[in-house]
Amino acid sequence: MMNRNWYSNLGFGSLYLSTFLVVGFIAVILWDLIYKGAPSWNWTFFSEGPQEGMTKGGIFPVIVGTFYVTLISTIASLPLGIGTAIYLQEYAPDNLLTRLIRSSIRNLAGVPSVIFGLFGLVLFVQHMQMGTSLLASGLTLGLLTLPTVVASTEEALRNVPQSYREGALALGATQWEVIWHQVLPAASSGIWTGAMLAISRAAGETAPILFTGVTFYQRFLPQSLFHEFMAMPYHIFILSTQHHAIEIVTPIAYGTALLLLVQILILQMIAFYLRYKQTSTRR
Amino acid sequence: MRDRVNRLMALIIQACALSSVLVLMGIFLMLLINGAMLFKEVSVFDFLTGMTWNPGAFDGPAYGALSLIWSTILVTIGAMLMAIPLGIAMAAFMSEVAPRFWRNLLKPLIELLAGIPSVVLGFIGIELIGPLLQKYLGLSTGFNALNGSILLCLMALPTIISLSEEAIRAVPFSFKEASYGLGAGKWETLIKVTLPACTSGLIASSMLGLGRALGETMTVLMVTGNALQFPHGFYDSVRTLTSTIAIELGEVASGTTHYFALFAVASLLFCLCLIINIAAEAIAAKFRYRQT
Amino acid sequence: MSQMKLEAKGLDLFFGAKHVLKKVSIRIPDKQVTALIGPSGCGKSTLLRCFNRMHDLNPMAKLKGDVLFEGQDIHLSKAAELRQKVGMVFQKPNPFPQSIFDNVAYGLRLSQKLTKSELEYKVKAALSQAHLIDELPDLKASAMELSGGQQQRLCIARAVAVSPSVLLMDEPCSALDPISTRKVEELVLQLKSDYCVVIVTHNMQQAKRVSDLTAFMYMGELIEFSETRQLFDKASHELTRNYLEGSFG
C-alpha cells in the first residue's frame, strides 16, 4: 500500500514538474524580452528610421513595412479563404472530391513556411514579374495564411446551427441571402478570430519574405507596391546574426522583438475576446 | 434580381474555391517540376546518399544531401525527445489534475507560445540559450544541434499540448468510473486506462508536432551554426534542409543546377511533411472513429 | 371537385439508397388543418418537407413523382418563391439571433420594398396574429431571450408575416411545455380560417384537438387519410387501429 502511494505521488509529481518546466520556460522568455526590450522603447525608437549603420535611431520604416505587408496579405487571403470555406461548407456536395480538397487544404497548413517562400519567388517574383517587392511578399504571406483562414472559417460556419439556414430558407430567402443575412453574421466572431490568428502569423513570418521582397535597409518608406520593404522579423534576424556590430545593436533587436511580441499579444487578446463574446451570446 | 445575385455569388464563391485549390496544387507541381530538373544531372541515389553538399565548388560541385537530411533528423529527434514527454505530461496535467482556474490560465499561455514568431525564439536562442549552453556545458560555442532542439521543442509543444489535451479529454468518463470502481487510484487510472484509451490521439498530436519542428526554418537557421558537415552528436553544429534553402536561395541564379538542387531539397522536405501530416490525420481519424 | 391546395401524386423519395417515401399520394384542401401522424421514422416530417422543397438542401435526396401547389408542379417555380407561399414552422423554435422585430421583418424585407411605417405595421400585425404583441413590450429585445413557447410563436409570426397561403408545421409543440402547447394549438385553430395548415405531430390527442383531416403514415407509406373523427373512431385499416390503440409507436 505504501509502495503504491509513493508511485502515484511520483507520477503526479512528474506532471507538475513538466508543467512547471514549460510554464517556467515561457516565463523566462517573456521576462527576458520585456526586461531587455523595454528600455529601448522611447519616442525615437518608434518615430525614426535606423541611423549610423542601424546602431542608432529607431525602427519606424520597419514597423511601416510590416504593417503594409501584413495588410496586403490579409487583403489577399481573407476574401479568398472565406470564399473557399463558404464553398466547402455551404455549396460543395459531401463527396470524395470535397473531402480531398478539404484534406489537402488542411495539409497545406503543415507545409513549411520556407516552401511558401520558394513558391512566392517562382510565381510572383519571377513568373508574374513583380520583382522582389511588397506585393510579391504580401501575396506570398497571403498564401501561407490561406489554409488557416479556410480552416477557421469552415469551423465557424460549421458551428452555425442548421436551423438558422432552414428558418431563412423557409421564409423564401435564396441560398446567398441565407449565407449573407444569417450564416455569416452568426459565424462572424469565429471568422474574425481566425483572421486575427492569420494576421499575427503573417506579421511574424520571416522565411516567406526572405527571397520575395524584404530588405535589411532602405532609406525611404516603400512608395509603391513594387518597392522592397523592411520588416520587423527580418530586422531581428539581421541585427542578431548578420550585423557587423551585434553587441551594439542587440538592444534595438530586443526592442523590436518585444514590439512583435506585444503586437501578437494584442491580436490574440482580440481573438480571445471575440471567442468569449461568442460563447456568452450563443444560447 | 435576387435570383441573379444568388447565381452570381454562387459563381464567385466557386471561383474562390477553384483558385485556392489551383494555387495549392501549383505549389506542389512547381516544387516537383523544378526539383526533378536536378535529377537530369545528378542521380536520385547520389542526392539522397551523397555525403558532401558543396554546390558552389568550381571543380565538380557536389549535391549530396545526406548530411543535411541527417542534421534535420538529429535536431528533430532531439526536439521530440523533450517535447513529447513534456507535452503529454502537461496535457495530462491540464485535463486531469489542474483545477478549472489553472486550465483557463494555462491555455492562453500555450496559445501565446504558439504565436511567438520563430524569429523571436531564434533570437532568444542566440541571446539566452546559446550562452547558457556554452557556459554550463563547457563548449566553445552555443550554436549547435542541442540549441536548435530546445527551440524546436518549444515550437512543437503548443501543437502537442493542445491536441493531446483534446484527446485526453475526449476519453469517456465512464472508462475512468469503471476503473475507480475496481479500486484503482487516480494515477493508475490515468496510466492504465485514460492514456491507453487515447493513444492514437496522442500519437497523432506528437506527429503533428514533429511535422511542425521538421519544417521550421528561422530558429534552426539562427542557432545551429550551419556548418556544412556530418554531425556526430548534439554538440555539433548542423545545417538542416530548411536552413540550406534559406541560406543559399538568395545567392543562386535561377535555372542553374544549384537552383534546382534547392528545389529538390524543398521537395524532399515537402514530401516528408506531407507524409507525416497525412499519417497523423489518418491516425486521428481512426481515433475519432473509435470514439463514436 | 374543388382544386386542392397541396397535392402529392405517386411520390417516392430516396436518401441515397434508403427508400423513405413510397408512392405517397395525398390531396390537402385549403382552410383546413391536416394532421400527419405515425410512429417516428415513418416519413411524416419528410413528406412535409417535400411541400416546400426543403430537401433541395440535401444532395443525397432523390425525388420521383409529382408535388403540386395550387395545381402547379412545385419544381417548375423557383424554390425561394415557392417557400414564400408555403411557409414552415420547425420542430425546435429557431429564431435568428437578432431582435424580435428583425426576426419578423426578415421575410418581408427579402421580397418587398416597404416604407418604415408599412414594415412596422405588418410586423405588428403578424405579432398580434400570434398573440405575442401584448407579451412583448420591447420589439428591439433579442429573440434569444424569449421563452421557448414565445420563441415558437415568434417563428409562427415570422412565417405568417409574409402572408403565405400554406403553413407547414413540423411537430411545432414537441419542445414546448403544456401551457405553451395549448397556446400554439389555439393559434393553429385560428389560423385555419386564413391558411391551409399541415401539421406533423406525434401526439394523437393534439391531432384530435386541432385537425379536420388526419393522415396516418407507416414505414414511408400513407396508410390511411380521412376526416379526423372518422380516422380515430373507426379506422378502416388494421395498422391504424393498432397504432391508435397504442400497441406500437
mmCIF file with all atom_site columns, C-alpha atoms in Angstrom, chain A residues 4 7-8 10-12 14-19 21-23 25-26 28-30 32-33 36 79-84 86-88 91 101 103-123 126 143 146-147 150 172-177 200 204-207 210-211 232-234 236-237 240-241 246 250 253-254 257 260-261 264-265 268 272 275, chain B residues 2-3 5-6 9-10 13-17 19-21 23-27 30-31 34 85-90 92-94 97 104 106 108-121 123-124 126-129 150 154 157 161 183-188 190-191 211 214-218 221-222 242 245-247 249-250 254 259 262-263 266-267 269-270 273-274 277-278 281:
data_model
loop_
_atom_site.group_PDB
_atom_site.id
_atom_site.type_symbol
_atom_site.label_atom_id
_atom_site.label_alt_id
_atom_site.label_comp_id
_atom_site.label_asym_id
_atom_site.label_entity_id
_atom_site.label_seq_id
_atom_site.pdbx_PDB_ins_code
_atom_site.Cartn_x
_atom_site.Cartn_y
_atom_site.Cartn_z
_atom_site.occupancy
_atom_site.B_iso_or_equiv
_atom_site.pdbx_formal_charge
_atom_site.auth_seq_id
_atom_site.auth_comp_id
_atom_site.auth_asym_id
_atom_site.auth_atom_id
_atom_site.pdbx_PDB_model_num
ATOM 1   C CA . ARG A 1 4   ? 1.531   2.261  -4.365  1.00 0.00 ? 4   ARG A CA 1
ATOM 2   C CA . TYR A 1 7   ? 4.459   5.519  -7.021  1.00 0.00 ? 7   TYR A CA 1
ATOM 3   C CA . SER A 1 8   ? 1.376   7.651  -7.518  1.00 0.00 ? 8   SER A CA 1
ATOM 4   C CA . LEU A 1 10  ? 5.993   10.322 -8.089  1.00 0.00 ? 10  LEU A CA 1
ATOM 5   C CA . GLY A 1 11  ? 3.743   10.145 -11.138 1.00 0.00 ? 11  GLY A CA 1
ATOM 6   C CA . PHE A 1 12  ? 1.741   13.219 -10.315 1.00 0.00 ? 12  PHE A CA 1
ATOM 7   C CA . SER A 1 14  ? 6.277   14.434 -12.780 1.00 0.00 ? 14  SER A CA 1
ATOM 8   C CA . LEU A 1 15  ? 3.157   16.002 -14.256 1.00 0.00 ? 15  LEU A CA 1
ATOM 9   C CA . TYR A 1 16  ? 3.549   19.034 -12.016 1.00 0.00 ? 16  TYR A CA 1
ATOM 10  C CA . LEU A 1 17  ? 7.232   19.231 -12.846 1.00 0.00 ? 17  LEU A CA 1
ATOM 11  C CA . SER A 1 18  ? 6.632   19.102 -16.613 1.00 0.00 ? 18  SER A CA 1
ATOM 12  C CA . THR A 1 19  ? 4.043   21.827 -16.417 1.00 0.00 ? 19  THR A CA 1
ATOM 13  C CA . LEU A 1 21  ? 9.174   23.458 -16.700 1.00 0.00 ? 21  LEU A CA 1
ATOM 14  C CA . VAL A 1 22  ? 7.134   24.527 -19.709 1.00 0.00 ? 22  VAL A CA 1
ATOM 15  C CA . VAL A 1 23  ? 5.495   27.452 -17.932 1.00 0.00 ? 23  VAL A CA 1
ATOM 16  C CA . PHE A 1 25  ? 10.471  28.434 -19.814 1.00 0.00 ? 25  PHE A CA 1
ATOM 17  C CA . ILE A 1 26  ? 7.745   30.606 -21.310 1.00 0.00 ? 26  ILE A CA 1
ATOM 18  C CA . VAL A 1 28  ? 11.772  33.253 -18.737 1.00 0.00 ? 28  VAL A CA 1
ATOM 19  C CA . ILE A 1 29  ? 11.405  34.075 -22.418 1.00 0.00 ? 29  ILE A CA 1
ATOM 20  C CA . LEU A 1 30  ? 8.749   36.703 -21.775 1.00 0.00 ? 30  LEU A CA 1
ATOM 21  C CA . ASP A 1 32  ? 13.887  38.342 -20.909 1.00 0.00 ? 32  ASP A CA 1
ATOM 22  C CA . LEU A 1 33  ? 12.136  40.085 -23.791 1.00 0.00 ? 33  LEU A CA 1
ATOM 23  C CA . LYS A 1 36  ? 15.864  43.812 -22.093 1.00 0.00 ? 36  LYS A CA 1
ATOM 24  C CA . PRO A 1 79  ? -11.683 37.060 -49.220 1.00 0.00 ? 79  PRO A CA 1
ATOM 25  C CA . LEU A 1 80  ? -10.188 34.063 -50.977 1.00 0.00 ? 80  LEU A CA 1
ATOM 26  C CA . GLY A 1 81  ? -10.073 31.965 -47.825 1.00 0.00 ? 81  GLY A CA 1
ATOM 27  C CA . ILE A 1 82  ? -13.545 32.899 -46.641 1.00 0.00 ? 82  ILE A CA 1
ATOM 28  C CA . GLY A 1 83  ? -14.922 32.287 -50.125 1.00 0.00 ? 83  GLY A CA 1
ATOM 29  C CA . THR A 1 84  ? -13.276 28.880 -50.272 1.00 0.00 ? 84  THR A CA 1
ATOM 30  C CA . ILE A 1 86  ? -18.122 29.069 -47.827 1.00 0.00 ? 86  ILE A CA 1
ATOM 31  C CA . TYR A 1 87  ? -17.902 26.888 -50.903 1.00 0.00 ? 87  TYR A CA 1
ATOM 32  C CA . LEU A 1 88  ? -16.725 23.866 -48.958 1.00 0.00 ? 88  LEU A CA 1
ATOM 33  C CA . TYR A 1 91  ? -22.193 24.714 -51.563 1.00 0.00 ? 91  TYR A CA 1
ATOM 34  C CA . ILE A 1 101 ? -9.911  19.371 -51.254 1.00 0.00 ? 101 ILE A CA 1
ATOM 35  C CA . SER A 1 103 ? -7.846  17.476 -46.518 1.00 0.00 ? 103 SER A CA 1
ATOM 36  C CA . SER A 1 104 ? -5.327  18.947 -48.948 1.00 0.00 ? 104 SER A CA 1
ATOM 37  C CA . ILE A 1 105 ? -6.017  22.427 -47.581 1.00 0.00 ? 105 ILE A CA 1
ATOM 38  C CA . ARG A 1 106 ? -5.570  21.116 -44.071 1.00 0.00 ? 106 ARG A CA 1
ATOM 39  C CA . ASN A 1 107 ? -2.285  19.521 -45.073 1.00 0.00 ? 107 ASN A CA 1
ATOM 40  C CA . LEU A 1 108 ? -1.104  22.765 -46.596 1.00 0.00 ? 108 LEU A CA 1
ATOM 41  C CA . ALA A 1 109 ? -1.286  24.326 -43.169 1.00 0.00 ? 109 ALA A CA 1
ATOM 42  C CA . GLY A 1 110 ? 1.545   21.968 -42.274 1.00 0.00 ? 110 GLY A CA 1
ATOM 43  C CA . VAL A 1 111 ? 3.787   22.845 -45.200 1.00 0.00 ? 111 VAL A CA 1
ATOM 44  C CA . PRO A 1 112 ? 6.982   24.596 -44.037 1.00 0.00 ? 112 PRO A CA 1
ATOM 45  C CA . SER A 1 113 ? 6.860   28.348 -44.477 1.00 0.00 ? 113 SER A CA 1
ATOM 46  C CA . VAL A 1 114 ? 10.166  28.357 -46.381 1.00 0.00 ? 114 VAL A CA 1
ATOM 47  C CA . ILE A 1 115 ? 8.457   26.375 -49.126 1.00 0.00 ? 115 ILE A CA 1
ATOM 48  C CA . PHE A 1 116 ? 5.854   29.086 -49.481 1.00 0.00 ? 116 PHE A CA 1
ATOM 49  C CA . GLY A 1 117 ? 8.803   31.431 -49.890 1.00 0.00 ? 117 GLY A CA 1
ATOM 50  C CA . LEU A 1 118 ? 10.119  29.339 -52.759 1.00 0.00 ? 118 LEU A CA 1
ATOM 51  C CA . PHE A 1 119 ? 6.719   29.314 -54.391 1.00 0.00 ? 119 PHE A CA 1
ATOM 52  C CA . GLY A 1 120 ? 6.377   33.062 -53.998 1.00 0.00 ? 120 GLY A CA 1
ATOM 53  C CA . LEU A 1 121 ? 9.780   33.521 -55.609 1.00 0.00 ? 121 LEU A CA 1
ATOM 54  C CA . VAL A 1 122 ? 8.900   31.388 -58.611 1.00 0.00 ? 122 VAL A CA 1
ATOM 55  C CA . LEU A 1 123 ? 5.309   32.533 -59.114 1.00 0.00 ? 123 LEU A CA 1
ATOM 56  C CA . GLN A 1 126 ? 9.817   35.553 -61.456 1.00 0.00 ? 126 GLN A CA 1
ATOM 57  C CA . LEU A 1 143 ? -0.943  32.107 -49.499 1.00 0.00 ? 143 LEU A CA 1
ATOM 58  C CA . LEU A 1 146 ? -4.815  30.891 -46.644 1.00 0.00 ? 146 LEU A CA 1
ATOM 59  C CA . PRO A 1 147 ? -5.147  27.392 -45.121 1.00 0.00 ? 147 PRO A CA 1
ATOM 60  C CA . VAL A 1 150 ? -10.078 28.445 -44.677 1.00 0.00 ? 150 VAL A CA 1
ATOM 61  C CA . GLY A 1 172 ? -38.164 32.427 -49.085 1.00 0.00 ? 172 GLY A CA 1
ATOM 62  C CA . ALA A 1 173 ? -34.529 33.504 -48.905 1.00 0.00 ? 173 ALA A CA 1
ATOM 63  C CA . THR A 1 174 ? -32.215 32.429 -51.699 1.00 0.00 ? 174 THR A CA 1
ATOM 64  C CA . GLN A 1 175 ? -29.122 30.471 -50.778 1.00 0.00 ? 175 GLN A CA 1
ATOM 65  C CA . TRP A 1 176 ? -26.932 33.549 -50.984 1.00 0.00 ? 176 TRP A CA 1
ATOM 66  C CA . GLU A 1 177 ? -29.357 35.545 -48.845 1.00 0.00 ? 177 GLU A CA 1
ATOM 67  C CA . SER A 1 200 ? -0.437  37.588 -36.330 1.00 0.00 ? 200 SER A CA 1
ATOM 68  C CA . GLY A 1 204 ? 5.745   37.320 -37.598 1.00 0.00 ? 204 GLY A CA 1
ATOM 69  C CA . GLU A 1 205 ? 6.905   35.179 -40.503 1.00 0.00 ? 205 GLU A CA 1
ATOM 70  C CA . THR A 1 206 ? 10.370  35.603 -41.951 1.00 0.00 ? 206 THR A CA 1
ATOM 71  C CA . ALA A 1 207 ? 11.138  32.733 -44.297 1.00 0.00 ? 207 ALA A CA 1
ATOM 72  C CA . LEU A 1 210 ? 13.256  36.346 -47.306 1.00 0.00 ? 210 LEU A CA 1
ATOM 73  C CA . PHE A 1 211 ? 13.508  35.898 -51.078 1.00 0.00 ? 211 PHE A CA 1
ATOM 74  C CA . MET A 1 232 ? 10.260  43.508 -38.056 1.00 0.00 ? 232 MET A CA 1
ATOM 75  C CA . PRO A 1 233 ? 11.020  39.766 -38.167 1.00 0.00 ? 233 PRO A CA 1
ATOM 76  C CA . TYR A 1 234 ? 13.748  40.238 -40.737 1.00 0.00 ? 234 TYR A CA 1
ATOM 77  C CA . ILE A 1 236 ? 15.558  40.997 -35.754 1.00 0.00 ? 236 ILE A CA 1
ATOM 78  C CA . PHE A 1 237 ? 17.198  38.319 -37.882 1.00 0.00 ? 237 PHE A CA 1
ATOM 79  C CA . SER A 1 240 ? 21.140  39.315 -34.354 1.00 0.00 ? 240 SER A CA 1
ATOM 80  C CA . THR A 1 241 ? 23.060  37.356 -36.994 1.00 0.00 ? 241 THR A CA 1
ATOM 81  C CA . ILE A 1 246 ? 25.993  42.746 -32.941 1.00 0.00 ? 246 ILE A CA 1
ATOM 82  C CA . THR A 1 250 ? 21.275  43.987 -29.556 1.00 0.00 ? 250 THR A CA 1
ATOM 83  C CA . ALA A 1 253 ? 16.812  43.890 -31.697 1.00 0.00 ? 253 ALA A CA 1
ATOM 84  C CA . TYR A 1 254 ? 15.329  43.294 -28.239 1.00 0.00 ? 254 TYR A CA 1
ATOM 85  C CA . ALA A 1 257 ? 11.288  41.531 -30.671 1.00 0.00 ? 257 ALA A CA 1
ATOM 86  C CA . LEU A 1 260 ? 6.485   41.943 -32.274 1.00 0.00 ? 260 LEU A CA 1
ATOM 87  C CA . LEU A 1 261 ? 5.502   40.050 -29.146 1.00 0.00 ? 261 LEU A CA 1
ATOM 88  C CA . ILE A 1 264 ? 0.866   39.330 -31.289 1.00 0.00 ? 264 ILE A CA 1
ATOM 89  C CA . LEU A 1 265 ? -0.386  39.502 -27.724 1.00 0.00 ? 265 LEU A CA 1
ATOM 90  C CA . GLN A 1 268 ? -4.527  37.177 -29.604 1.00 0.00 ? 268 GLN A CA 1
ATOM 91  C CA . PHE A 1 272 ? -9.799  35.654 -27.235 1.00 0.00 ? 272 PHE A CA 1
ATOM 92  C CA . ARG A 1 275 ? -14.412 33.881 -28.805 1.00 0.00 ? 275 ARG A CA 1
ATOM 93  C CA . ARG B 2 2   ? -32.429 38.471 -56.229 1.00 0.00 ? 2   ARG B CA 1
ATOM 94  C CA . ASP B 2 3   ? -32.097 35.346 -58.253 1.00 0.00 ? 3   ASP B CA 1
ATOM 95  C CA . VAL B 2 5   ? -27.400 37.947 -57.319 1.00 0.00 ? 5   VAL B CA 1
ATOM 96  C CA . ASN B 2 6   ? -27.778 34.451 -55.928 1.00 0.00 ? 6   ASN B CA 1
ATOM 97  C CA . MET B 2 9   ? -22.455 34.871 -55.862 1.00 0.00 ? 9   MET B CA 1
ATOM 98  C CA . ALA B 2 10  ? -22.505 31.112 -56.299 1.00 0.00 ? 10  ALA B CA 1
ATOM 99  C CA . ILE B 2 13  ? -17.689 31.522 -54.363 1.00 0.00 ? 13  ILE B CA 1
ATOM 100 C CA . GLN B 2 14  ? -16.893 28.653 -56.703 1.00 0.00 ? 14  GLN B CA 1
ATOM 101 C CA . ALA B 2 15  ? -14.184 30.715 -58.342 1.00 0.00 ? 15  ALA B CA 1
ATOM 102 C CA . CYS B 2 16  ? -12.630 31.379 -54.923 1.00 0.00 ? 16  CYS B CA 1
ATOM 103 C CA . ALA B 2 17  ? -12.561 27.698 -54.102 1.00 0.00 ? 17  ALA B CA 1
ATOM 104 C CA . SER B 2 19  ? -8.391  29.345 -57.359 1.00 0.00 ? 19  SER B CA 1
ATOM 105 C CA . SER B 2 20  ? -7.417  28.268 -53.854 1.00 0.00 ? 20  SER B CA 1
ATOM 106 C CA . VAL B 2 21  ? -7.180  24.698 -54.985 1.00 0.00 ? 21  VAL B CA 1
ATOM 107 C CA . VAL B 2 23  ? -2.750  27.719 -56.187 1.00 0.00 ? 23  VAL B CA 1
ATOM 108 C CA . LEU B 2 24  ? -2.241  24.982 -53.671 1.00 0.00 ? 24  LEU B CA 1
ATOM 109 C CA . MET B 2 25  ? -1.787  22.384 -56.418 1.00 0.00 ? 25  MET B CA 1
ATOM 110 C CA . GLY B 2 26  ? 0.557   24.847 -58.089 1.00 0.00 ? 26  GLY B CA 1
ATOM 111 C CA . ILE B 2 27  ? 2.874   24.799 -55.095 1.00 0.00 ? 27  ILE B CA 1
ATOM 112 C CA . MET B 2 30  ? 6.227   23.886 -59.004 1.00 0.00 ? 30  MET B CA 1
ATOM 113 C CA . LEU B 2 31  ? 8.292   22.092 -56.391 1.00 0.00 ? 31  LEU B CA 1
ATOM 114 C CA . ASN B 2 34  ? 11.818  22.276 -60.524 1.00 0.00 ? 34  ASN B CA 1
ATOM 115 C CA . PRO B 2 85  ? 7.033   13.650 -22.748 1.00 0.00 ? 85  PRO B CA 1
ATOM 116 C CA . LEU B 2 86  ? 6.759   17.262 -21.615 1.00 0.00 ? 86  LEU B CA 1
ATOM 117 C CA . GLY B 2 87  ? 3.789   17.947 -23.850 1.00 0.00 ? 87  GLY B CA 1
ATOM 118 C CA . ILE B 2 88  ? 1.804   14.854 -22.962 1.00 0.00 ? 88  ILE B CA 1
ATOM 119 C CA . ALA B 2 89  ? 2.570   15.277 -19.276 1.00 0.00 ? 89  ALA B CA 1
ATOM 120 C CA . MET B 2 90  ? 1.396   18.859 -19.361 1.00 0.00 ? 90  MET B CA 1
ATOM 121 C CA . ALA B 2 92  ? -2.486  15.238 -18.745 1.00 0.00 ? 92  ALA B CA 1
ATOM 122 C CA . PHE B 2 93  ? -1.937  17.803 -16.023 1.00 0.00 ? 93  PHE B CA 1
ATOM 123 C CA . MET B 2 94  ? -4.259  20.280 -17.693 1.00 0.00 ? 94  MET B CA 1
ATOM 124 C CA . VAL B 2 97  ? -5.196  17.340 -12.477 1.00 0.00 ? 97  VAL B CA 1
ATOM 125 C CA . ASN B 2 104 ? -8.125  28.572 -18.111 1.00 0.00 ? 104 ASN B CA 1
ATOM 126 C CA . LEU B 2 106 ? -2.561  27.783 -18.965 1.00 0.00 ? 106 LEU B CA 1
ATOM 127 C CA . PRO B 2 108 ? -3.939  31.166 -23.331 1.00 0.00 ? 108 PRO B CA 1
ATOM 128 C CA . LEU B 2 109 ? -0.313  30.874 -22.246 1.00 0.00 ? 109 LEU B CA 1
ATOM 129 C CA . ILE B 2 110 ? 0.150   27.918 -24.579 1.00 0.00 ? 110 ILE B CA 1
ATOM 130 C CA . GLU B 2 111 ? -1.589  29.858 -27.338 1.00 0.00 ? 111 GLU B CA 1
ATOM 131 C CA . LEU B 2 112 ? 0.781   32.724 -26.724 1.00 0.00 ? 112 LEU B CA 1
ATOM 132 C CA . LEU B 2 113 ? 3.738   30.367 -27.071 1.00 0.00 ? 113 LEU B CA 1
ATOM 133 C CA . ALA B 2 114 ? 2.268   29.132 -30.351 1.00 0.00 ? 114 ALA B CA 1
ATOM 134 C CA . GLY B 2 115 ? 2.014   32.730 -31.509 1.00 0.00 ? 115 GLY B CA 1
ATOM 135 C CA . ILE B 2 116 ? 5.606   33.756 -30.761 1.00 0.00 ? 116 ILE B CA 1
ATOM 136 C CA . PRO B 2 117 ? 7.268   34.187 -34.164 1.00 0.00 ? 117 PRO B CA 1
ATOM 137 C CA . SER B 2 118 ? 10.050  31.735 -34.899 1.00 0.00 ? 118 SER B CA 1
ATOM 138 C CA . VAL B 2 119 ? 12.494  34.575 -35.415 1.00 0.00 ? 119 VAL B CA 1
ATOM 139 C CA . VAL B 2 120 ? 11.889  35.785 -31.851 1.00 0.00 ? 120 VAL B CA 1
ATOM 140 C CA . LEU B 2 121 ? 12.520  32.306 -30.490 1.00 0.00 ? 121 LEU B CA 1
ATOM 141 C CA . PHE B 2 123 ? 16.739  35.433 -31.133 1.00 0.00 ? 123 PHE B CA 1
ATOM 142 C CA . ILE B 2 124 ? 16.190  34.034 -27.614 1.00 0.00 ? 124 ILE B CA 1
ATOM 143 C CA . ILE B 2 126 ? 21.125  33.342 -29.622 1.00 0.00 ? 126 ILE B CA 1
ATOM 144 C CA . GLU B 2 127 ? 20.939  35.683 -26.661 1.00 0.00 ? 127 GLU B CA 1
ATOM 145 C CA . LEU B 2 128 ? 19.834  33.411 -23.851 1.00 0.00 ? 128 LEU B CA 1
ATOM 146 C CA . ILE B 2 129 ? 20.140  29.687 -24.514 1.00 0.00 ? 129 ILE B CA 1
ATOM 147 C CA . ILE B 2 150 ? 15.469  23.101 -27.427 1.00 0.00 ? 150 ILE B CA 1
ATOM 148 C CA . LEU B 2 154 ? 9.267   24.983 -27.734 1.00 0.00 ? 154 LEU B CA 1
ATOM 149 C CA . LEU B 2 157 ? 4.966   21.996 -27.652 1.00 0.00 ? 157 LEU B CA 1
ATOM 150 C CA . ILE B 2 161 ? -0.132  20.032 -25.698 1.00 0.00 ? 161 ILE B CA 1
ATOM 151 C CA . GLY B 2 183 ? -10.424 0.190  -6.714  1.00 0.00 ? 183 GLY B CA 1
ATOM 152 C CA . ALA B 2 184 ? -7.751  1.772  -8.904  1.00 0.00 ? 184 ALA B CA 1
ATOM 153 C CA . GLY B 2 185 ? -6.206  5.029  -7.765  1.00 0.00 ? 185 GLY B CA 1
ATOM 154 C CA . LYS B 2 186 ? -6.092  8.249  -9.718  1.00 0.00 ? 186 LYS B CA 1
ATOM 155 C CA . TRP B 2 187 ? -2.622  7.672  -11.074 1.00 0.00 ? 187 TRP B CA 1
ATOM 156 C CA . GLU B 2 188 ? -3.248  4.040  -12.049 1.00 0.00 ? 188 GLU B CA 1
ATOM 157 C CA . LEU B 2 190 ? -4.535  7.772  -15.756 1.00 0.00 ? 190 LEU B CA 1
ATOM 158 C CA . ILE B 2 191 ? -1.704  5.444  -16.799 1.00 0.00 ? 191 ILE B CA 1
ATOM 159 C CA . GLY B 2 211 ? 5.845   17.998 -38.689 1.00 0.00 ? 211 GLY B CA 1
ATOM 160 C CA . LEU B 2 214 ? 10.716  19.429 -39.216 1.00 0.00 ? 214 LEU B CA 1
ATOM 161 C CA . GLY B 2 215 ? 9.708   22.365 -41.395 1.00 0.00 ? 215 GLY B CA 1
ATOM 162 C CA . GLU B 2 216 ? 10.816  25.147 -39.088 1.00 0.00 ? 216 GLU B CA 1
ATOM 163 C CA . THR B 2 217 ? 13.359  27.423 -40.716 1.00 0.00 ? 217 THR B CA 1
ATOM 164 C CA . MET B 2 218 ? 14.297  30.578 -38.874 1.00 0.00 ? 218 MET B CA 1
ATOM 165 C CA . LEU B 2 221 ? 18.946  28.858 -39.140 1.00 0.00 ? 221 LEU B CA 1
ATOM 166 C CA . MET B 2 222 ? 19.761  31.255 -36.328 1.00 0.00 ? 222 MET B CA 1
ATOM 167 C CA . THR B 2 242 ? 15.358  24.291 -44.295 1.00 0.00 ? 242 THR B CA 1
ATOM 168 C CA . ILE B 2 245 ? 17.292  26.679 -48.641 1.00 0.00 ? 245 ILE B CA 1
ATOM 169 C CA . ALA B 2 246 ? 17.177  29.914 -46.660 1.00 0.00 ? 246 ALA B CA 1
ATOM 170 C CA . ILE B 2 247 ? 20.924  30.459 -46.840 1.00 0.00 ? 247 ILE B CA 1
ATOM 171 C CA . LEU B 2 249 ? 18.462  30.585 -52.378 1.00 0.00 ? 249 LEU B CA 1
ATOM 172 C CA . GLY B 2 250 ? 19.269  34.254 -52.055 1.00 0.00 ? 250 GLY B CA 1
ATOM 173 C CA . SER B 2 254 ? 17.650  30.974 -61.412 1.00 0.00 ? 254 SER B CA 1
ATOM 174 C CA . TYR B 2 259 ? 18.898  26.372 -58.054 1.00 0.00 ? 259 TYR B CA 1
ATOM 175 C CA . LEU B 2 262 ? 17.450  23.665 -53.700 1.00 0.00 ? 262 LEU B CA 1
ATOM 176 C CA . PHE B 2 263 ? 14.070  22.806 -55.126 1.00 0.00 ? 263 PHE B CA 1
ATOM 177 C CA . ALA B 2 266 ? 12.421  21.580 -50.767 1.00 0.00 ? 266 ALA B CA 1
ATOM 178 C CA . SER B 2 267 ? 10.550  18.742 -52.489 1.00 0.00 ? 267 SER B CA 1
ATOM 179 C CA . LEU B 2 269 ? 11.055  18.409 -47.146 1.00 0.00 ? 269 LEU B CA 1
ATOM 180 C CA . PHE B 2 270 ? 7.588   18.872 -48.565 1.00 0.00 ? 270 PHE B CA 1
ATOM 181 C CA . CYS B 2 273 ? 5.912   16.894 -44.029 1.00 0.00 ? 273 CYS B CA 1
ATOM 182 C CA . LEU B 2 274 ? 3.074   15.688 -46.207 1.00 0.00 ? 274 LEU B CA 1
ATOM 183 C CA . ASN B 2 277 ? 0.611   15.088 -41.755 1.00 0.00 ? 277 ASN B CA 1
ATOM 184 C CA . ILE B 2 278 ? -1.386  12.558 -43.737 1.00 0.00 ? 278 ILE B CA 1
ATOM 185 C CA . GLU B 2 281 ? -4.629  12.686 -39.913 1.00 0.00 ? 281 GLU B CA 1
#
